[in-house]
Short mmCIF file of N, CA and C in Angstrom, two decimals:
data_model
loop_
_atom_site.label_atom_id
_atom_site.label_comp_id
_atom_site.label_asym_id
_atom_site.label_seq_id
_atom_site.Cartn_x
_atom_site.Cartn_y
_atom_site.Cartn_z
N VAL A 294 3.20 45.23 83.47
CA VAL A 294 3.33 46.74 82.94
C VAL A 294 3.99 47.20 84.28
N THR A 295 3.12 47.32 85.27
CA THR A 295 3.60 48.11 86.74
C THR A 295 5.05 48.07 86.04
N ALA A 296 5.32 46.94 87.31
CA ALA A 296 6.94 46.43 86.78
C ALA A 296 7.96 47.23 86.22
N ASP A 297 7.30 46.71 84.81
CA ASP A 297 7.97 47.90 83.84
C ASP A 297 8.22 49.11 85.04
N LYS A 298 7.26 50.07 84.49
CA LYS A 298 6.29 51.33 84.69
C LYS A 298 7.39 51.20 85.58
N GLU A 299 7.63 50.58 87.00
CA GLU A 299 8.50 51.12 88.18
C GLU A 299 9.68 51.66 88.43
N ARG A 300 9.99 49.45 86.58
CA ARG A 300 11.95 49.89 87.10
C ARG A 300 12.42 51.25 85.99
N VAL A 301 11.55 51.37 84.65
CA VAL A 301 11.59 52.42 83.85
C VAL A 301 11.86 54.28 85.21
N GLU A 302 11.23 53.83 86.09
CA GLU A 302 10.61 55.72 86.12
C GLU A 302 11.82 55.08 87.96
N ALA A 303 12.58 54.35 88.63
CA ALA A 303 13.53 54.07 89.31
C ALA A 303 15.15 54.25 87.86
N ASP A 304 14.86 53.90 87.31
CA ASP A 304 15.55 54.26 85.87
C ASP A 304 15.79 55.71 85.56
N VAL A 305 14.48 56.48 86.39
CA VAL A 305 14.25 57.69 85.45
C VAL A 305 14.76 58.17 86.69
N ALA A 306 15.07 57.44 87.77
CA ALA A 306 15.00 58.81 88.74
C ALA A 306 16.92 58.23 88.99
N ALA A 307 17.42 57.60 88.12
CA ALA A 307 18.92 56.84 89.25
C ALA A 307 19.19 58.19 87.66
N ALA A 308 18.46 57.47 86.66
CA ALA A 308 19.69 58.66 85.31
C ALA A 308 18.89 60.32 85.86
N ARG A 309 18.33 60.96 86.92
CA ARG A 309 18.53 62.44 87.65
C ARG A 309 19.09 62.18 87.72
N ASN A 310 19.58 61.09 89.67
CA ASN A 310 20.02 60.97 90.50
C ASN A 310 22.12 61.06 89.80
N GLU A 311 22.55 60.44 88.66
CA GLU A 311 23.00 60.61 87.80
C GLU A 311 23.96 62.36 87.39
N ALA A 312 22.37 62.56 87.24
CA ALA A 312 22.68 64.00 85.92
C ALA A 312 23.06 64.83 86.89
N VAL A 313 22.24 64.47 88.51
CA VAL A 313 22.21 65.60 89.47
C VAL A 313 24.15 65.83 90.40
N ALA A 314 24.27 64.28 90.40
CA ALA A 314 25.98 63.44 90.40
C ALA A 314 26.79 64.28 89.34
N THR A 315 26.28 63.80 88.34
CA THR A 315 27.76 64.70 86.47
C THR A 315 27.67 66.09 87.17
N GLN A 316 25.93 66.63 87.48
CA GLN A 316 26.49 68.33 87.26
C GLN A 316 27.27 68.72 88.39
N ALA A 317 26.89 68.21 89.40
CA ALA A 317 27.24 68.62 90.87
C ALA A 317 29.30 68.81 90.36
N GLY A 318 29.47 67.44 89.99
CA GLY A 318 31.18 66.99 89.07
C GLY A 318 30.77 67.65 88.39
N ALA A 319 30.26 68.14 87.04
CA ALA A 319 31.03 69.12 86.82
C ALA A 319 31.00 71.16 87.12
N ASP A 320 30.37 71.04 88.13
CA ASP A 320 30.07 72.28 88.92
C ASP A 320 32.42 72.36 89.50
N GLU A 321 31.82 71.13 89.59
CA GLU A 321 33.05 71.44 90.84
C GLU A 321 34.71 71.89 90.14
N LEU A 322 34.74 70.87 89.08
CA LEU A 322 35.24 70.64 87.55
C LEU A 322 35.62 71.90 87.03
N GLN A 323 34.28 73.22 86.65
CA GLN A 323 34.45 74.57 86.46
C GLN A 323 34.95 75.43 87.35
N ALA A 324 34.47 75.30 88.99
CA ALA A 324 35.58 75.94 90.46
C ALA A 324 36.53 75.75 90.32
N THR A 325 37.48 74.33 89.53
CA THR A 325 38.68 73.53 89.54
C THR A 325 39.34 74.86 88.56
N LEU A 326 38.94 74.62 87.76
CA LEU A 326 39.01 75.89 86.24
C LEU A 326 39.55 76.60 86.14
N ALA A 327 38.13 77.63 87.36
CA ALA A 327 38.74 78.42 87.74
C ALA A 327 39.89 78.20 87.90
N VAL A 328 39.62 78.16 89.18
CA VAL A 328 40.68 78.11 90.47
C VAL A 328 42.50 78.48 89.24
N LEU A 329 42.28 76.56 88.21
CA LEU A 329 43.39 77.00 88.22
C LEU A 329 43.73 77.71 86.68
N GLU A 330 43.18 77.81 86.50
CA GLU A 330 43.18 79.58 85.08
C GLU A 330 43.85 80.55 85.69
N GLU A 331 43.00 80.91 86.39
CA GLU A 331 44.07 82.11 87.82
C GLU A 331 44.75 82.09 88.33
N ASP A 332 45.45 81.14 88.88
CA ASP A 332 46.90 80.41 88.62
C ASP A 332 47.41 80.60 87.33
N LEU A 333 47.12 79.89 86.90
CA LEU A 333 47.15 80.03 84.86
C LEU A 333 48.22 81.19 84.45
N ARG A 334 46.77 82.69 85.48
CA ARG A 334 47.18 83.76 84.85
C ARG A 334 48.49 84.52 85.84
N ARG A 335 47.45 84.34 86.82
CA ARG A 335 48.70 84.23 87.67
C ARG A 335 50.61 84.16 87.67
N SER A 336 50.63 82.78 87.18
CA SER A 336 52.25 82.39 86.88
C SER A 336 52.43 83.21 85.59
N ASN A 337 51.64 83.03 84.94
CA ASN A 337 52.24 83.75 83.55
C ASN A 337 52.72 85.52 83.74
N ALA A 338 51.74 85.79 84.32
CA ALA A 338 52.50 87.48 85.12
C ALA A 338 53.28 88.00 85.81
N GLN A 339 53.73 86.73 86.78
CA GLN A 339 55.44 86.03 86.95
C GLN A 339 55.67 86.36 86.44
N VAL A 340 55.73 85.47 84.97
CA VAL A 340 56.49 84.86 83.85
C VAL A 340 57.25 86.20 83.64
N GLU A 341 56.01 86.71 82.75
CA GLU A 341 56.34 88.39 82.10
C GLU A 341 57.23 89.49 83.05
N ALA A 342 56.71 88.97 84.80
CA ALA A 342 57.95 90.45 85.62
C ALA A 342 59.10 89.48 84.98
N ALA A 343 58.66 88.53 85.40
CA ALA A 343 60.32 87.33 85.33
C ALA A 343 61.70 87.75 84.58
N ALA A 344 60.76 88.11 83.26
CA ALA A 344 61.59 88.54 81.99
C ALA A 344 61.45 89.40 81.94
N ALA A 345 60.41 90.59 82.55
CA ALA A 345 60.72 91.73 82.42
C ALA A 345 61.96 92.34 83.44
N GLU A 346 62.21 90.69 84.44
CA GLU A 346 63.24 91.91 85.37
C GLU A 346 65.15 91.35 84.28
N LYS A 347 65.04 90.11 83.85
CA LYS A 347 65.62 89.63 83.77
C LYS A 347 66.44 90.10 82.23
N ALA A 348 65.26 91.33 81.70
CA ALA A 348 65.45 91.98 80.83
C ALA A 348 66.85 93.33 80.79
N ASP A 349 65.85 93.70 82.38
CA ASP A 349 66.63 94.77 82.82
C ASP A 349 67.84 94.36 83.58
N VAL A 350 68.41 93.42 83.85
CA VAL A 350 69.41 92.59 84.65
C VAL A 350 70.57 92.29 83.56
N ASP A 351 70.00 92.25 82.22
CA ASP A 351 70.95 91.25 80.92
C ASP A 351 71.48 93.32 80.75
N ALA A 352 70.16 94.48 80.09
CA ALA A 352 70.44 95.67 80.21
C ALA A 352 71.28 95.80 81.03
N ALA A 353 72.40 95.67 82.20
CA ALA A 353 72.89 96.78 83.05
C ALA A 353 73.41 95.88 82.83
N LEU A 354 73.77 94.46 83.15
CA LEU A 354 75.20 94.41 82.88
C LEU A 354 75.59 93.86 81.33
N ALA A 355 75.15 94.61 80.32
CA ALA A 355 75.27 94.95 79.38
C ALA A 355 76.56 96.61 79.54
N ALA A 356 75.43 97.14 80.37
CA ALA A 356 76.68 98.42 80.94
C ALA A 356 77.55 98.57 81.30
N ALA A 357 77.40 97.66 82.41
CA ALA A 357 78.78 97.55 83.30
C ALA A 357 79.63 97.06 82.05
N ARG A 358 79.51 95.60 81.65
CA ARG A 358 80.56 95.34 80.26
C ARG A 358 80.88 96.66 80.01
N ALA A 359 80.14 97.74 79.20
CA ALA A 359 80.17 98.45 78.76
C ALA A 359 81.40 99.25 78.98
N ASP A 360 80.83 99.62 80.48
CA ASP A 360 81.81 100.76 81.69
C ASP A 360 83.45 100.41 81.40
N ALA A 361 83.20 98.79 82.18
CA ALA A 361 84.14 98.44 82.29
C ALA A 361 84.97 98.41 80.50
N ASP A 362 84.54 98.03 80.10
CA ASP A 362 85.93 97.75 78.71
C ASP A 362 85.43 99.11 78.25
N ALA A 363 84.66 100.40 78.53
CA ALA A 363 85.49 101.54 78.05
C ALA A 363 86.81 101.84 79.30
N ALA A 364 86.95 101.63 80.43
CA ALA A 364 87.28 101.61 81.85
C ALA A 364 88.52 101.19 81.68
N ALA A 365 88.64 100.07 81.15
CA ALA A 365 90.35 99.34 80.85
C ALA A 365 90.43 99.88 79.77
N ALA A 366 90.27 99.97 78.88
CA ALA A 366 90.90 100.65 77.53
C ALA A 366 91.21 102.45 77.67
N ASP A 367 90.56 102.79 79.42
CA ASP A 367 91.10 104.09 79.27
C ASP A 367 92.49 104.08 80.46
N LEU A 368 92.04 102.94 81.25
CA LEU A 368 93.60 102.59 81.86
C LEU A 368 94.63 102.32 80.95
N ARG A 369 94.06 101.00 79.67
CA ARG A 369 95.30 100.77 79.02
C ARG A 369 96.22 102.37 78.47
N ALA A 370 95.39 103.10 77.95
CA ALA A 370 95.97 104.23 77.15
C ALA A 370 96.73 105.01 78.37
N GLN A 371 96.64 105.41 79.91
CA GLN A 371 96.97 105.61 80.40
C GLN A 371 97.55 104.94 80.70
N LEU A 372 98.26 104.55 80.78
CA LEU A 372 99.66 102.78 81.64
C LEU A 372 100.55 102.92 80.19
N ALA A 373 99.74 103.50 78.35
CA ALA A 373 101.17 103.92 77.99
C ALA A 373 101.57 104.61 77.73
N ALA A 374 100.97 106.06 78.15
CA ALA A 374 101.08 107.42 78.29
C ALA A 374 101.78 107.32 79.63
N LEU A 375 101.80 106.57 80.57
CA LEU A 375 102.81 106.26 81.57
C LEU A 375 104.29 105.57 81.31
N GLU A 376 104.24 104.61 80.44
CA GLU A 376 105.21 104.44 79.86
C GLU A 376 106.12 105.18 78.75
N ASP A 377 105.15 106.31 78.52
CA ASP A 377 106.42 107.40 77.75
C ASP A 377 106.64 108.25 78.36
N GLN A 378 106.11 109.18 79.14
CA GLN A 378 105.95 109.39 80.07
C GLN A 378 107.97 108.87 81.10
N LYS A 379 107.79 107.36 81.34
CA LYS A 379 108.99 107.13 81.52
C LYS A 379 110.01 106.48 80.75
N ASP A 380 109.63 106.29 79.38
CA ASP A 380 111.09 107.05 78.81
C ASP A 380 111.52 108.35 78.92
N LEU A 381 111.19 109.42 79.17
CA LEU A 381 111.29 110.62 78.20
C LEU A 381 111.95 110.92 79.94
N LEU A 382 111.39 110.44 81.14
CA LEU A 382 112.46 110.92 82.58
C LEU A 382 113.64 110.19 82.39
N ALA A 383 113.40 108.26 81.63
CA ALA A 383 115.19 108.53 81.15
C ALA A 383 115.63 109.25 81.23
N ALA A 384 115.52 109.18 79.87
CA ALA A 384 115.86 110.59 78.97
C ALA A 384 117.27 111.45 79.51
N ASP A 385 116.13 112.13 80.09
CA ASP A 385 116.33 113.60 81.61
C ASP A 385 116.93 112.39 82.09
N LEU A 386 116.35 111.60 83.06
CA LEU A 386 117.60 111.59 84.34
C LEU A 386 119.83 111.35 83.72
N ALA A 387 119.12 110.31 82.79
CA ALA A 387 120.36 110.31 82.28
C ALA A 387 121.40 111.60 81.53
N ALA A 388 120.36 112.27 80.09
CA ALA A 388 121.01 113.74 80.02
C ALA A 388 121.32 113.90 82.02
N ALA A 389 120.52 114.75 82.35
CA ALA A 389 121.10 115.18 83.94
C ALA A 389 122.22 114.45 85.20
N GLN A 390 122.54 113.46 85.02
CA GLN A 390 123.75 112.70 85.38
C GLN A 390 124.41 112.86 84.79
N GLU A 391 124.30 113.27 83.41
CA GLU A 391 125.22 113.46 82.87
C GLU A 391 126.42 114.67 82.45
N ARG A 392 125.06 116.26 83.12
CA ARG A 392 125.22 117.39 83.43
C ARG A 392 126.16 117.38 85.24
N CYS A 393 125.55 116.62 85.41
CA CYS A 393 126.40 116.66 86.75
C CYS A 393 127.14 115.84 86.33
N ASP A 394 127.83 114.68 85.68
CA ASP A 394 129.03 114.55 85.72
C ASP A 394 129.70 115.49 85.08
N GLU A 395 129.40 115.86 84.71
CA GLU A 395 130.69 116.98 83.85
C GLU A 395 130.76 118.21 84.55
N ASN A 396 129.45 118.98 86.00
CA ASN A 396 129.86 119.76 86.64
C ASN A 396 130.30 119.16 87.37
N ALA A 397 130.76 118.33 87.98
CA ALA A 397 131.01 117.28 88.96
C ALA A 397 133.30 117.77 88.60
N ALA A 398 133.02 117.33 86.69
CA ALA A 398 134.46 117.07 86.43
C ALA A 398 134.45 119.25 86.43
N ALA A 399 134.37 119.83 86.15
CA ALA A 399 134.39 121.26 86.33
C ALA A 399 134.89 121.89 88.37
N LEU A 400 133.76 120.83 88.96
CA LEU A 400 134.20 121.76 89.92
C LEU A 400 136.07 121.94 90.80
N HIS A 401 135.89 120.14 90.38
CA HIS A 401 137.19 119.27 90.32
C HIS A 401 138.30 120.42 90.04
N ALA A 402 137.97 120.80 89.06
CA ALA A 402 139.35 121.55 87.79
C ALA A 402 138.89 123.11 88.95
N LEU A 403 138.45 123.57 88.91
CA LEU A 403 137.70 124.98 89.59
C LEU A 403 138.94 124.30 91.06
N ALA A 404 138.72 123.46 91.43
CA ALA A 404 139.16 123.06 93.44
C ALA A 404 141.14 123.30 92.99
N LYS A 405 141.49 122.94 92.11
CA LYS A 405 142.25 122.41 91.87
C LYS A 405 143.10 124.14 91.33
N GLU A 406 142.69 124.93 90.55
CA GLU A 406 141.82 125.92 90.35
C GLU A 406 142.74 126.72 91.44
N LYS A 407 141.76 127.13 91.95
CA LYS A 407 142.04 127.27 93.22
C LYS A 407 142.78 127.27 94.78
N GLU A 408 143.14 126.43 94.26
CA GLU A 408 144.45 125.35 95.83
C GLU A 408 146.08 126.35 94.73
N ARG A 409 145.61 126.60 93.23
CA ARG A 409 146.68 126.99 93.13
C ARG A 409 147.02 128.31 92.88
N LEU A 410 145.81 128.90 92.46
CA LEU A 410 145.67 130.52 92.85
C LEU A 410 146.09 130.84 94.04
N ALA A 411 145.69 129.85 95.34
CA ALA A 411 145.95 130.02 97.23
C ALA A 411 147.08 130.04 96.79
N GLY A 412 147.60 128.78 96.51
CA GLY A 412 149.83 129.39 96.49
C GLY A 412 149.96 130.47 95.67
N GLU A 413 149.79 131.29 95.12
CA GLU A 413 149.88 132.03 94.24
C GLU A 413 150.01 133.89 94.50
N LEU A 414 148.76 133.23 95.67
CA LEU A 414 148.63 134.26 96.81
C LEU A 414 148.62 134.52 97.63
N ALA A 415 149.40 132.97 98.01
CA ALA A 415 150.47 133.75 99.36
C ALA A 415 152.04 133.71 99.33
N ASP A 416 152.38 133.48 97.67
CA ASP A 416 153.28 133.36 97.63
C ASP A 416 153.43 134.98 97.03
N LEU A 417 152.25 135.64 97.15
CA LEU A 417 152.21 137.32 96.54
C LEU A 417 152.18 137.59 98.04
N ALA A 418 151.21 137.36 98.75
CA ALA A 418 151.92 138.37 100.22
C ALA A 418 152.70 137.50 100.56
N GLU A 419 153.30 137.28 100.54
CA GLU A 419 154.68 136.93 101.36
C GLU A 419 155.88 137.58 100.38
N ALA A 420 155.51 137.93 99.44
CA ALA A 420 156.48 139.24 98.65
C ALA A 420 156.07 139.88 98.49
N SER A 421 154.40 140.45 99.52
CA SER A 421 154.48 142.57 99.33
C SER A 421 154.48 142.62 100.88
N ALA A 422 154.66 141.00 101.69
CA ALA A 422 155.26 141.90 103.28
C ALA A 422 156.49 141.81 103.19
N GLN A 423 157.76 140.91 101.78
CA GLN A 423 159.14 141.21 102.29
C GLN A 423 158.96 142.61 101.39
N LYS A 424 158.06 142.81 100.72
CA LYS A 424 158.75 144.33 99.63
C LYS A 424 157.98 145.45 100.75
N GLY A 425 156.76 145.06 102.12
CA GLY A 425 156.67 146.30 102.86
C GLY A 425 157.77 146.08 103.49
N SER A 426 158.01 145.52 104.33
CA SER A 426 159.15 145.60 105.41
C SER A 426 160.88 145.86 104.66
N GLU A 427 160.81 145.97 103.33
CA GLU A 427 161.83 146.82 102.18
C GLU A 427 161.39 148.53 102.36
N ALA A 428 160.20 148.42 102.27
CA ALA A 428 159.68 149.94 102.27
C ALA A 428 159.93 150.30 103.46
N GLU A 429 160.08 149.55 104.57
CA GLU A 429 160.52 150.65 105.66
C GLU A 429 161.37 151.04 106.06
N VAL A 430 162.03 150.00 105.49
CA VAL A 430 163.76 149.98 105.93
C VAL A 430 163.74 151.10 104.60
N TYR A 431 163.54 151.67 103.38
CA TYR A 431 163.89 152.68 102.62
C TYR A 431 163.16 153.82 103.17
N GLN A 432 161.97 153.56 104.09
CA GLN A 432 160.96 155.30 104.12
C GLN A 432 162.57 155.73 105.30
N GLN A 433 163.25 154.26 106.69
CA GLN A 433 164.13 154.81 107.88
C GLN A 433 164.49 155.99 107.06
N LYS A 434 165.30 155.10 105.73
CA LYS A 434 166.43 155.74 105.68
C LYS A 434 166.53 156.67 105.02
N LEU A 435 165.67 156.81 104.53
CA LEU A 435 164.75 158.55 103.64
C LEU A 435 164.35 159.64 105.00
N ALA A 436 163.83 159.53 105.97
CA ALA A 436 164.03 160.34 107.12
C ALA A 436 165.35 160.14 107.88
N ASP A 437 166.01 159.37 107.98
CA ASP A 437 167.29 159.60 108.51
C ASP A 437 168.28 160.77 107.46
N GLU A 438 167.72 160.14 105.81
CA GLU A 438 168.36 161.12 104.66
C GLU A 438 167.74 162.99 104.91
N LYS A 439 166.66 163.06 105.63
CA LYS A 439 165.77 164.04 105.53
C LYS A 439 165.94 164.35 106.78
N VAL A 440 166.59 163.90 107.82
CA VAL A 440 166.83 165.27 109.35
C VAL A 440 168.82 165.42 108.74
N LYS A 441 169.63 163.57 107.69
CA LYS A 441 170.87 164.84 107.56
C LYS A 441 169.98 165.88 107.16
N LEU A 442 169.60 166.21 106.53
CA LEU A 442 169.90 166.93 105.23
C LEU A 442 169.24 168.66 105.59
N SER A 443 168.20 168.38 106.53
CA SER A 443 168.10 169.15 107.81
C SER A 443 169.06 170.19 107.68
N THR A 444 169.94 169.31 108.95
CA THR A 444 171.10 169.58 110.03
C THR A 444 172.50 170.01 109.64
N LEU A 445 171.96 170.55 107.91
CA LEU A 445 172.88 170.63 106.88
C LEU A 445 173.03 172.12 106.78
#
């Protein structure tokens, strides 16, 4: 009986030692689990922060795309307006060129008329000079006649 009792006591002591070791292992696992849970909470917080940051980046990207689309539409409208202005300016330029051509023709005609009038003026000046010398001759004759008459 003593041997059975000793064996039972040894089994009980071994079971106690095993229970203590198991409790220590369980405590260690509990501590590890607590650390892992804390790591998991931090990781989840980082994931949530990253998701919020991604949402902010996505919103900023969408706003930038909208701004770029609006700017592109504005530039297309400005380009169309410039094209219209270019067409109007080309028409204005053609009309101005036509007026220049007409003015050049008119200037050419005026230059010819000026030449003709200069010729007429030269002819008139010559005729006037000739008439002037004829008038001098008549005045001299008149003066001579007056002298003759006064002596009579």
